[in-house]
Amino acid sequence: MTAIPLTSTPSFQALETHAVEAEDWEMRHLFAADPQRFERMSIEAAGLFLDYSKNRLDGRTLELLASLARERGVEARRDAMFAGEKINNTENRAVLHTALRAPRDAQLSVDGQDVSADVHAVLARIKTFTDAVRSGDWLGHTGKPITDIINIGIGGSDLGPKMVCLALRQYSHPSLTMHFVSNVDGHDMDAALEKVNPETTLFIIASKTFTTAETMMNAQTARMWFLAHAQEEALAKHFVAVSTNVEAIKKFGIDPANMFPFWDWVGGRYSVWSAIGLPVALAVGFGYFSDFLAGAHAMDQHFRTAAVEENMPMLLALVGFWNRQFLGCTSVSIAPYHQDLNRFPAYLQQLDMESNGKRVTREGEPVDTPTCPAIWGEPGTNGQHAYFQLLHQGTDVTPIDFIAALRPAHELQNHHTALLANCFAQSEAFMKGKTIDEVRLDLQGQGLSLGEIERLAPHKTFPGNRPSNTILMEYLTPATLGALIALYEHKTFVQGVLWDLNSFDQWGVELGKVLAKQVEAELKGEPRPEQHDSSTNGLIARAKAAV
Ligand SMILES: O=P(O)(O)OC[C@H]1O[C@](O)(CO)[C@@H](O)[C@@H]1O
């Protein structure tokens, strides 16, 4: 059934009218008029706290957004996802990453298959394997324990495990070093192999499809490198695979006993909870990996049961939708004020943009509004000294998500105080800005001449009124990290439903893959009449001349 176009829904139309009224709103005045604004526009769930009060909206905006969510059927689609319905309609697949973190007694089956039993059987294997590697019982072919793990994968088979391993650095095994190779650029593999010893290295070949060109090439290179130092029989001690494609892993030469499976109902960018999280379980141990899953499950429970108005992922999604749709914001900046979350923005780029970077609805009709904004960011204080200039005074308004832990995992309290001070001060500055009159007063106080004051004042004025959210947790732990990722997964899902997108396919990555195969054949010398545009032909010719 074709959904009503977004712009034809009564709530959207009411929001359009409301947005015109809201055009002149100044957040500093909204705060002054309502001393309860922070209490009213903040929420706690699953160990996280979200303050969304520094957005250019009011109670009425939130009411209209909540009605829109209901009109677009967000709750029904959420329930369909949790129930295992095939909501990924272009691939005819269920979407069940939430089942990967549900307890053993959760009842769920897809096509007659007991999903819970399958998930927990693989978790048990992950436990046995990771315990053996971590304890030193799993030995390399010359009898030495494993010291280095190289995960070979790309996209969802890299970004999640890499981001989480970095984020949970404090929980990691002291003598296991994790490496991640994703890029087909040989510099990536070369740099990793330089650091490791084949006797003590374990390779994880992580690929849902086990056909991804970059991963297959990197896996073959790793295999050849290993076989230059050891016999074929030794492979079983040093290569394991994570995939849904058992035939392909056999063909590659990995024993299915060394394969950790997952299922087609787990999307690549939602897969860190599956066996794709093997590097995480190796790094932090199965106990903390279970805590990570439990944190995400706590957020799932909240998302599943809380009313729209009290539902953290829905609120984050609705506020983001307002900023995108009615304030015209084309990108969102993610600012973790926690060094260990430094890969979190990159992780969210795939999660959000591969999910909602779409221009047709679930039924293939062109969308009638803009969809996913671009997602980007860096750890906050570093960003402050790089691109925050544009965020404060540039011509585009970019909403920011500030993310911080209230307590550090170190004893350098003065550093942590400075970090939090920066985080909170930035959100205040974005909201309040500094008017030209305030700037003039400041400059007068410094004893500047009138001419100097008028020359400098426009440069020192901050428009303010720039939206941000702040997400806090007590500590960055496996559980709070799990909840944080699940929060963004569900936010992405809700926005996809508002736009009526299929957030679980990614056809947009295919064209480049097909063309790359053709160009690669040409670069290798396959004779072809010049068949591209003059730019592509010219670039190919230059590369061939350089060989
Ligand atoms: O795990 P695979 O099958 O190697 O895929 C890797 C990545 O490639 C993509 O399919 C995009 O090309 C992502 O969706 C996925 O996470």
Coordinates of C-alpha atoms and ligand atoms in Angstrom, one line a residue:
M1 CA 0.0 0.0 0.0
T2 CA 1.4 3.4 -1.0
A3 CA 1.7 5.7 2.0
I4 CA 0.3 9.2 1.8
P5 CA 3.1 11.6 0.7
L6 CA 4.7 13.2 3.7
T7 CA 3.8 16.7 2.7
S8 CA 0.1 15.7 2.4
T9 CA -0.3 14.5 6.0
P10 CA -2.2 16.8 8.3
S11 CA 0.5 17.0 10.9
F12 CA 3.2 17.9 8.4
Q13 CA 1.0 20.7 7.1
A14 CA 0.4 21.9 10.6
L15 CA 4.1 21.8 11.2
E16 CA 4.7 23.9 8.1
T17 CA 2.4 26.6 9.4
H18 CA 3.9 26.3 12.8
A19 CA 7.4 26.6 11.3
V20 CA 6.5 30.0 9.8
E21 CA 5.6 31.2 13.3
A22 CA 8.8 29.7 14.7
E23 CA 11.0 31.5 12.2
D24 CA 11.7 34.5 14.5
W25 CA 12.1 32.5 17.7
E26 CA 15.3 33.0 19.6
M27 CA 16.3 30.2 21.9
R28 CA 17.7 32.6 24.5
H29 CA 14.2 34.1 24.8
L30 CA 12.6 30.6 25.0
F31 CA 14.8 29.8 27.9
A32 CA 14.1 33.1 29.6
A33 CA 10.4 32.6 29.3
D34 CA 10.4 29.1 30.7
P35 CA 12.5 28.3 33.7
Q36 CA 11.4 24.6 33.4
R37 CA 12.6 24.2 29.9
F38 CA 15.5 22.0 30.7
E39 CA 13.4 19.7 33.0
R40 CA 10.6 19.6 30.3
M41 CA 13.0 18.9 27.4
S42 CA 15.3 16.3 28.8
I43 CA 14.8 12.5 29.4
E44 CA 16.6 9.6 30.9
A45 CA 16.7 6.0 29.7
A46 CA 18.9 2.9 29.7
G47 CA 21.7 4.8 31.5
L48 CA 21.7 7.8 29.2
F49 CA 20.5 11.3 29.6
L50 CA 19.4 13.4 26.7
D51 CA 19.0 17.2 26.9
Y52 CA 17.2 18.4 23.8
S53 CA 16.1 21.8 25.2
K54 CA 18.7 23.7 23.1
N55 CA 16.7 23.3 19.9
R56 CA 14.6 26.0 18.3
L57 CA 11.2 24.5 19.2
D58 CA 8.6 24.6 21.9
G59 CA 6.0 22.4 23.5
R60 CA 3.6 22.8 20.5
T61 CA 6.3 21.8 18.1
L62 CA 6.9 18.6 20.0
E63 CA 3.1 17.9 20.1
L64 CA 2.9 18.3 16.3
L65 CA 6.0 16.1 15.8
A66 CA 4.5 13.4 18.0
S67 CA 1.3 13.5 16.0
L68 CA 3.3 13.2 12.8
A69 CA 5.1 10.1 14.2
R70 CA 1.7 8.5 14.9
E71 CA 0.3 9.5 11.6
R72 CA 3.3 8.0 9.8
G73 CA 2.8 4.7 11.7
V74 CA 6.1 4.8 13.6
E75 CA 4.8 2.6 16.4
A76 CA 3.3 0.0 14.1
R77 CA 6.5 -0.2 12.0
R78 CA 8.6 -0.4 15.2
D79 CA 6.5 -3.3 16.4
A80 CA 6.7 -5.0 13.0
M81 CA 10.5 -4.7 13.1
F82 CA 10.7 -6.3 16.6
A83 CA 8.2 -9.0 15.5
G84 CA 10.5 -10.1 12.7
E85 CA 8.2 -8.9 9.8
K86 CA 10.0 -8.5 6.5
I87 CA 10.1 -4.7 6.6
N88 CA 13.2 -4.6 4.3
N89 CA 10.9 -4.8 1.3
T90 CA 13.4 -4.5 -1.5
E91 CA 15.4 -7.5 -0.2
N92 CA 12.4 -9.3 1.4
R93 CA 14.2 -9.6 4.7
A94 CA 13.3 -9.2 8.4
V95 CA 15.3 -6.7 10.3
L96 CA 16.2 -8.2 13.6
H97 CA 19.4 -6.7 15.1
T98 CA 17.4 -6.3 18.2
A99 CA 17.1 -10.1 18.5
L100 CA 20.9 -10.3 18.7
R101 CA 20.8 -8.6 22.1
A102 CA 17.6 -10.1 23.5
P103 CA 17.8 -12.6 26.4
R104 CA 17.7 -16.3 25.7
D105 CA 14.0 -16.7 26.7
A106 CA 12.8 -14.1 24.1
Q107 CA 10.4 -16.0 21.8
L108 CA 11.0 -15.2 18.1
S109 CA 11.0 -17.1 14.9
V110 CA 11.5 -16.1 11.3
D111 CA 10.3 -18.5 8.5
G112 CA 9.9 -21.2 11.2
Q113 CA 13.4 -20.8 12.4
D114 CA 14.0 -20.2 16.2
V115 CA 15.9 -17.0 16.1
S116 CA 16.7 -16.9 19.8
A117 CA 18.1 -20.4 19.8
D118 CA 20.3 -19.6 16.8
V119 CA 21.6 -16.3 18.3
H120 CA 22.4 -17.9 21.7
A121 CA 24.1 -20.9 20.1
V122 CA 26.5 -18.6 18.2
L123 CA 27.0 -16.6 21.4
A124 CA 28.0 -19.8 23.2
R125 CA 30.6 -20.5 20.5
I126 CA 31.9 -16.9 20.7
K127 CA 32.3 -17.4 24.4
T128 CA 34.2 -20.7 24.1
F129 CA 36.5 -19.3 21.4
T130 CA 37.2 -16.0 22.9
D131 CA 37.9 -17.5 26.3
A132 CA 40.4 -19.9 24.7
V133 CA 42.2 -17.1 22.9
R134 CA 42.2 -14.7 25.8
S135 CA 43.4 -17.3 28.3
G136 CA 46.3 -18.4 26.0
D137 CA 44.8 -21.9 25.6
W138 CA 44.3 -21.3 21.9
L139 CA 47.8 -21.7 20.5
G140 CA 49.3 -20.7 17.1
H141 CA 50.8 -23.4 14.9
T142 CA 54.2 -23.2 16.7
G143 CA 52.6 -23.5 20.1
K144 CA 52.7 -19.8 21.1
P145 CA 49.6 -17.9 22.4
I146 CA 48.0 -15.3 20.2
T147 CA 49.2 -11.7 20.7
D148 CA 47.7 -9.9 17.7
I149 CA 44.3 -10.0 16.0
I150 CA 43.8 -8.6 12.5
N151 CA 40.1 -8.0 11.5
I152 CA 39.8 -7.9 7.8
G153 CA 36.4 -6.4 6.8
I154 CA 34.9 -3.1 5.5
G155 CA 31.8 -1.0 6.1
G156 CA 29.7 -2.7 8.8
S157 CA 32.2 -5.5 9.0
D158 CA 34.8 -3.0 10.2
L159 CA 33.3 0.2 11.5
G160 CA 31.4 -1.3 14.4
P161 CA 34.0 -3.6 15.9
K162 CA 36.8 -1.0 15.4
M163 CA 34.8 1.8 17.0
V164 CA 33.7 -0.4 19.9
C165 CA 37.2 -1.8 20.5
L166 CA 38.6 1.8 20.7
A167 CA 35.7 3.0 22.9
L168 CA 36.2 0.1 25.3
R169 CA 40.0 0.4 25.4
Q170 CA 39.9 0.6 29.2
Y171 CA 38.3 -2.9 29.4
S172 CA 40.7 -4.5 26.9
H173 CA 43.0 -7.5 27.4
P174 CA 46.5 -6.2 28.2
S175 CA 48.4 -8.5 25.8
L176 CA 46.1 -8.8 22.8
T177 CA 46.6 -6.1 20.2
M178 CA 43.7 -5.4 17.8
H179 CA 44.3 -4.3 14.2
F180 CA 41.7 -3.5 11.6
V181 CA 42.4 -3.6 7.9
S182 CA 39.6 -2.4 5.7
N183 CA 41.0 -0.5 2.7
V184 CA 41.9 -2.2 -0.5
D185 CA 44.8 0.3 -0.5
G186 CA 47.8 -2.0 0.1
H187 CA 49.2 0.6 2.5
D188 CA 46.6 -0.5 5.0
M189 CA 47.5 -4.2 4.9
D190 CA 51.2 -3.5 4.6
A191 CA 51.2 -1.4 7.7
A192 CA 49.3 -4.1 9.7
L193 CA 51.5 -7.0 8.5
E194 CA 54.6 -5.1 9.4
K195 CA 53.7 -5.1 13.0
V196 CA 52.8 -8.7 13.5
N197 CA 54.4 -12.2 13.7
P198 CA 52.7 -15.0 11.8
E199 CA 53.2 -17.4 14.7
T200 CA 51.1 -15.3 17.0
T201 CA 48.6 -13.6 14.8
L202 CA 44.9 -14.5 14.3
F203 CA 43.1 -13.2 11.2
I204 CA 39.3 -12.7 11.3
I205 CA 37.9 -12.5 7.8
A206 CA 34.6 -10.6 8.4
S207 CA 32.2 -10.2 5.6
K208 CA 28.4 -10.8 5.6
T209 CA 28.4 -11.7 1.9
F210 CA 32.0 -13.0 1.7
T211 CA 32.1 -11.4 -1.8
T212 CA 33.1 -7.8 -1.0
A213 CA 35.9 -7.1 -3.4
E214 CA 38.1 -5.2 -0.9
T215 CA 37.8 -7.8 1.8
M216 CA 38.4 -10.7 -0.5
M217 CA 41.6 -9.1 -1.9
N218 CA 42.8 -8.3 1.6
A219 CA 42.0 -11.8 2.8
Q220 CA 43.9 -13.4 -0.1
T221 CA 46.9 -11.2 0.6
A222 CA 46.8 -12.2 4.3
R223 CA 46.5 -15.8 3.4
M224 CA 49.5 -15.6 1.0
W225 CA 51.6 -13.7 3.6
F226 CA 50.8 -16.4 6.2
L227 CA 51.5 -19.3 3.8
A228 CA 54.9 -17.7 3.1
H229 CA 55.7 -18.5 6.7
A230 CA 53.7 -21.7 7.5
Q231 CA 52.2 -24.8 6.0
E232 CA 48.6 -25.0 4.8
E233 CA 47.6 -27.2 7.8
A234 CA 48.5 -24.2 10.1
L235 CA 45.8 -22.1 8.6
A236 CA 43.1 -23.5 10.9
K237 CA 44.9 -22.0 14.0
H238 CA 45.2 -18.6 12.4
F239 CA 42.2 -17.9 10.2
V240 CA 38.5 -17.7 11.3
A241 CA 35.6 -16.2 9.4
V242 CA 32.5 -14.3 10.3
S243 CA 29.9 -14.5 7.5
T244 CA 26.4 -15.6 6.4
N245 CA 28.0 -17.4 3.4
V246 CA 29.3 -20.8 4.4
E247 CA 30.0 -22.0 0.8
A248 CA 32.2 -19.0 0.1
I249 CA 34.2 -19.5 3.3
K250 CA 34.8 -23.1 2.4
K251 CA 36.0 -22.1 -1.1
F252 CA 38.4 -19.6 0.5
G253 CA 39.9 -22.5 2.5
I254 CA 38.5 -21.8 6.0
D255 CA 37.1 -24.8 7.9
P256 CA 33.4 -24.2 8.7
A257 CA 34.3 -25.2 12.2
N258 CA 36.2 -21.9 12.3
M259 CA 33.2 -19.9 11.0
F260 CA 31.0 -17.8 13.2
P261 CA 27.7 -17.4 11.3
F262 CA 25.1 -14.7 11.3
W263 CA 21.9 -14.3 9.3
D264 CA 20.5 -12.3 6.4
W265 CA 18.2 -10.4 8.8
V266 CA 21.2 -8.6 10.2
G267 CA 22.1 -5.6 8.1
G268 CA 25.9 -4.9 7.8
R269 CA 25.6 -1.5 9.6
Y270 CA 23.6 -3.2 12.4
S271 CA 25.9 -6.2 12.8
V272 CA 28.3 -5.3 15.7
W273 CA 26.0 -7.2 18.0
S274 CA 26.4 -10.4 16.0
A275 CA 29.5 -12.5 15.4
I276 CA 30.8 -9.4 13.6
G277 CA 31.5 -8.2 17.2
L278 CA 34.0 -11.1 17.6
P279 CA 37.0 -8.6 17.8
V280 CA 35.1 -6.9 20.6
A281 CA 34.5 -10.1 22.6
L282 CA 38.2 -11.0 22.0
A283 CA 39.4 -7.6 23.2
V284 CA 37.1 -7.1 26.3
G285 CA 36.0 -10.7 27.0
F286 CA 32.6 -12.3 26.8
G287 CA 31.4 -10.9 30.1
Y288 CA 31.8 -7.3 28.9
F289 CA 30.5 -8.2 25.5
S290 CA 27.4 -9.5 27.2
D291 CA 27.1 -6.2 29.1
F292 CA 27.4 -4.3 25.8
L293 CA 24.5 -6.4 24.4
A294 CA 22.5 -5.9 27.6
G295 CA 22.9 -2.1 27.4
A296 CA 21.5 -2.1 23.9
H297 CA 18.7 -4.4 25.0
A298 CA 17.8 -1.9 27.7
M299 CA 17.4 0.8 25.1
D300 CA 15.4 -1.5 22.9
Q301 CA 13.0 -2.1 25.8
H302 CA 12.6 1.6 26.3
F303 CA 12.1 2.3 22.6
R304 CA 9.6 -0.5 22.4
T305 CA 7.4 0.5 25.3
A306 CA 7.7 4.3 26.0
A307 CA 5.1 6.6 24.6
V308 CA 6.3 8.8 21.7
E309 CA 6.6 11.9 24.0
E310 CA 8.7 10.0 26.5
N311 CA 10.8 7.9 24.1
M312 CA 14.4 9.0 23.8
P313 CA 15.1 7.6 20.3
M314 CA 11.8 9.0 19.0
L315 CA 12.5 12.4 20.5
L316 CA 16.1 12.5 19.1
A317 CA 14.6 11.5 15.7
L318 CA 11.8 14.0 15.8
V319 CA 14.0 16.9 16.8
G320 CA 16.5 16.0 14.1
F321 CA 13.6 15.8 11.6
W322 CA 12.4 19.3 12.6
N323 CA 15.9 20.7 12.1
R324 CA 16.3 19.0 8.7
Q325 CA 12.8 19.6 7.4
F326 CA 11.8 23.0 8.8
L327 CA 15.1 24.7 9.6
G328 CA 16.7 23.4 6.4
C329 CA 19.8 22.0 8.1
T330 CA 21.7 19.9 5.6
S331 CA 24.2 18.3 8.0
V332 CA 24.6 17.2 11.6
S333 CA 27.9 17.3 13.4
I334 CA 28.6 14.6 16.1
A335 CA 30.9 15.9 18.8
P336 CA 32.0 13.3 21.3
Y337 CA 33.7 14.8 24.3
H338 CA 35.4 11.5 25.0
Q339 CA 38.6 10.6 23.2
D340 CA 37.7 6.9 23.2
L341 CA 34.6 7.7 21.1
N342 CA 36.8 9.1 18.3
R343 CA 35.5 6.7 15.7
F344 CA 31.9 7.2 16.7
P345 CA 31.2 9.9 14.1
A346 CA 32.6 7.6 11.4
Y347 CA 30.4 4.8 12.6
L348 CA 27.3 7.0 12.6
Q349 CA 28.1 8.0 9.0
Q350 CA 27.4 4.5 7.8
L351 CA 24.5 3.9 10.1
D352 CA 22.6 7.0 9.2
M353 CA 23.7 7.8 5.7
E354 CA 23.6 4.3 4.3
S355 CA 20.2 3.8 5.9
N356 CA 18.5 7.0 5.0
G357 CA 20.5 8.4 2.1
K358 CA 17.6 7.6 -0.2
R359 CA 15.4 9.5 -2.7
V360 CA 12.5 7.2 -3.3
T361 CA 10.0 5.8 -0.8
R362 CA 9.5 2.2 0.1
E363 CA 7.2 1.9 -2.9
G364 CA 9.7 3.6 -5.2
E365 CA 7.9 6.9 -5.5
P366 CA 10.2 10.0 -5.4
V367 CA 10.2 11.5 -1.9
D368 CA 8.6 14.9 -1.6
T369 CA 11.0 16.5 1.0
P370 CA 14.7 16.3 1.6
T371 CA 15.9 13.2 3.5
C372 CA 19.0 12.3 5.5
P373 CA 21.4 15.1 6.3
A374 CA 25.2 14.5 6.0
I375 CA 26.8 13.3 9.3
W376 CA 30.3 14.2 10.2
G377 CA 32.4 15.0 13.3
E378 CA 35.5 14.6 15.4
P379 CA 36.1 14.5 19.1
G380 CA 34.8 17.8 20.4
T381 CA 37.8 19.7 21.7
N382 CA 39.7 18.9 18.6
G383 CA 36.8 20.1 16.4
Q384 CA 36.7 23.3 18.4
H385 CA 40.2 24.2 17.1
A386 CA 39.4 23.2 13.6
Y387 CA 35.9 23.6 12.2
F388 CA 33.8 25.0 15.1
Q389 CA 34.5 28.5 13.5
L390 CA 32.1 27.6 10.7
L391 CA 29.6 26.1 13.2
H392 CA 29.5 29.3 15.2
Q393 CA 29.7 32.0 12.5
G394 CA 29.3 30.2 9.1
T395 CA 26.3 30.9 6.9
D396 CA 24.8 27.4 7.3
V397 CA 23.2 26.2 10.6
T398 CA 24.5 22.7 11.6
P399 CA 22.9 21.0 14.6
I400 CA 25.4 19.3 16.9
D401 CA 25.1 16.3 19.1
F402 CA 27.4 16.7 22.1
I403 CA 28.2 13.4 23.8
A404 CA 30.0 13.1 27.2
A405 CA 30.6 10.9 30.2
L406 CA 30.2 12.6 33.6
R407 CA 33.0 10.6 35.1
P408 CA 36.3 9.7 33.5
A409 CA 38.1 6.3 33.5
H410 CA 41.3 8.0 34.6
E411 CA 42.4 10.0 37.6
L412 CA 43.3 13.2 35.8
Q413 CA 40.2 15.0 37.2
N414 CA 41.4 18.5 36.2
H415 CA 41.5 17.3 32.6
H416 CA 38.0 16.0 32.9
T417 CA 36.7 19.2 34.4
A418 CA 38.2 21.1 31.5
L419 CA 36.7 18.7 29.0
L420 CA 33.2 19.0 30.4
A421 CA 33.5 22.8 30.8
N422 CA 34.3 23.0 27.1
C423 CA 31.4 20.7 26.1
F424 CA 28.8 22.6 28.1
A425 CA 30.2 26.0 27.2
Q426 CA 30.0 25.2 23.5
S427 CA 26.4 24.2 23.7
E428 CA 25.7 27.4 25.6
A429 CA 27.6 29.5 23.1
F430 CA 25.8 27.9 20.1
M431 CA 22.4 28.6 21.7
K432 CA 23.0 32.1 23.1
G433 CA 25.4 33.6 20.6
K434 CA 26.6 37.1 21.3
T435 CA 24.7 40.1 20.0
I436 CA 26.5 43.1 18.4
D437 CA 25.4 45.2 21.4
E438 CA 27.0 42.8 23.8
V439 CA 30.2 42.8 21.7
R440 CA 30.2 46.7 21.6
L441 CA 29.9 46.8 25.4
D442 CA 32.8 44.3 25.8
L443 CA 35.0 46.4 23.4
Q444 CA 34.1 49.6 25.2
G445 CA 35.2 47.9 28.4
Q446 CA 38.5 47.2 26.8
G447 CA 38.9 50.9 26.1
L448 CA 38.8 50.7 22.3
S449 CA 38.0 53.8 20.2
L450 CA 34.5 54.1 18.6
G451 CA 36.0 53.5 15.2
E452 CA 37.8 50.4 16.3
I453 CA 34.7 49.1 18.0
E454 CA 32.6 49.5 14.9
R455 CA 35.3 47.9 12.7
L456 CA 35.6 44.8 14.9
A457 CA 32.0 44.4 16.2
P458 CA 30.6 42.5 13.2
H459 CA 33.5 40.0 13.3
K460 CA 33.0 39.3 16.9
T461 CA 29.2 38.9 16.8
F462 CA 27.8 35.3 17.1
P463 CA 24.3 34.7 15.7
G464 CA 23.6 32.0 18.2
N465 CA 20.2 30.2 18.0
R466 CA 22.0 27.2 16.7
P467 CA 20.5 23.8 17.8
S468 CA 22.2 21.1 19.8
N469 CA 21.5 18.0 21.8
T470 CA 23.6 16.8 24.7
I471 CA 23.8 13.2 25.6
L472 CA 25.4 12.3 28.9
M473 CA 26.2 9.0 30.7
E474 CA 27.9 8.5 34.0
Y475 CA 30.8 6.4 32.7
L476 CA 31.5 5.1 29.2
T477 CA 31.0 1.4 29.9
P478 CA 30.1 -1.5 27.7
A479 CA 26.5 -1.1 28.7
T480 CA 26.2 2.7 28.2
L481 CA 28.0 2.3 24.8
G482 CA 25.5 -0.4 23.8
A483 CA 22.7 1.9 24.8
L484 CA 24.2 4.8 22.9
I485 CA 24.6 2.9 19.7
A486 CA 21.0 1.5 20.0
L487 CA 19.7 5.0 20.6
Y488 CA 21.2 6.1 17.2
E489 CA 20.0 3.0 15.5
H490 CA 16.4 3.6 16.6
K491 CA 16.7 7.3 15.8
T492 CA 17.7 6.4 12.3
F493 CA 14.9 3.9 12.0
V494 CA 12.3 6.5 13.2
Q495 CA 13.5 9.1 10.7
G496 CA 13.3 6.5 7.9
V497 CA 9.7 5.8 8.8
L498 CA 8.9 9.5 8.8
W499 CA 10.3 9.8 5.3
D500 CA 8.8 6.4 4.3
L501 CA 12.2 5.0 3.3
N502 CA 13.5 1.5 3.4
S503 CA 16.4 2.1 5.8
F504 CA 17.7 -1.4 5.4
D505 CA 18.9 -1.7 1.8
Q506 CA 21.8 0.1 0.2
W507 CA 21.5 -0.1 -3.6
G508 CA 23.3 3.2 -4.0
V509 CA 26.7 1.5 -3.4
E510 CA 26.3 -0.9 -6.3
L511 CA 27.0 1.3 -9.4
G512 CA 30.5 2.3 -8.3
K513 CA 31.3 -1.4 -7.6
V514 CA 30.3 -2.5 -11.1
L515 CA 32.2 0.3 -12.8
A516 CA 35.3 -0.4 -10.6
K517 CA 35.4 -4.0 -11.9
Q518 CA 35.4 -2.7 -15.5
V519 CA 38.1 -0.1 -14.8
E520 CA 40.2 -2.6 -12.9
A521 CA 40.2 -4.9 -15.9
E522 CA 41.3 -2.0 -18.1
L523 CA 44.1 -1.0 -15.7
K524 CA 45.3 -4.6 -15.8
G525 CA 45.7 -4.2 -19.5
E526 CA 42.5 -5.7 -20.9
P527 CA 42.2 -4.1 -24.3
R528 CA 38.9 -2.2 -24.7
P529 CA 38.0 0.6 -27.0
E530 CA 37.9 3.8 -25.0
Q531 CA 34.5 3.6 -23.6
H532 CA 34.2 6.2 -20.9
D533 CA 33.9 9.9 -20.8
S534 CA 37.1 11.8 -21.7
S535 CA 38.0 12.4 -18.0
T536 CA 37.8 8.8 -17.0
N537 CA 39.6 7.7 -20.2
G538 CA 42.3 10.3 -19.5
L539 CA 42.7 9.2 -15.8
I540 CA 43.0 5.5 -16.8
A541 CA 45.6 6.4 -19.5
R542 CA 47.7 8.3 -17.0
A543 CA 47.6 5.4 -14.5
K544 CA 48.5 2.9 -17.2
A545 CA 51.4 5.1 -18.3
A546 CA 52.7 5.1 -14.7
V547 CA 52.9 1.3 -14.4
Ligands
LIG1 O1 30.1 -7.5 5.2 P1 30.2 -7.4 3.7 O2 29.2 -8.2 3.0 O3 31.6 -7.6 3.2 O4 29.8 -5.9 3.3 C1 30.5 -4.8 3.8 C2 29.8 -3.5 3.6 O5 29.5 -3.3 2.2 C3 28.2 -2.7 2.0 O6 27.4 -3.7 1.5 C4 28.2 -1.5 1.1 O7 28.9 -1.9 -0.1 C5 27.8 -2.3 3.4 O8 26.4 -2.3 3.6 C6 28.4 -3.4 4.2 O9 28.5 -3.1 5.6

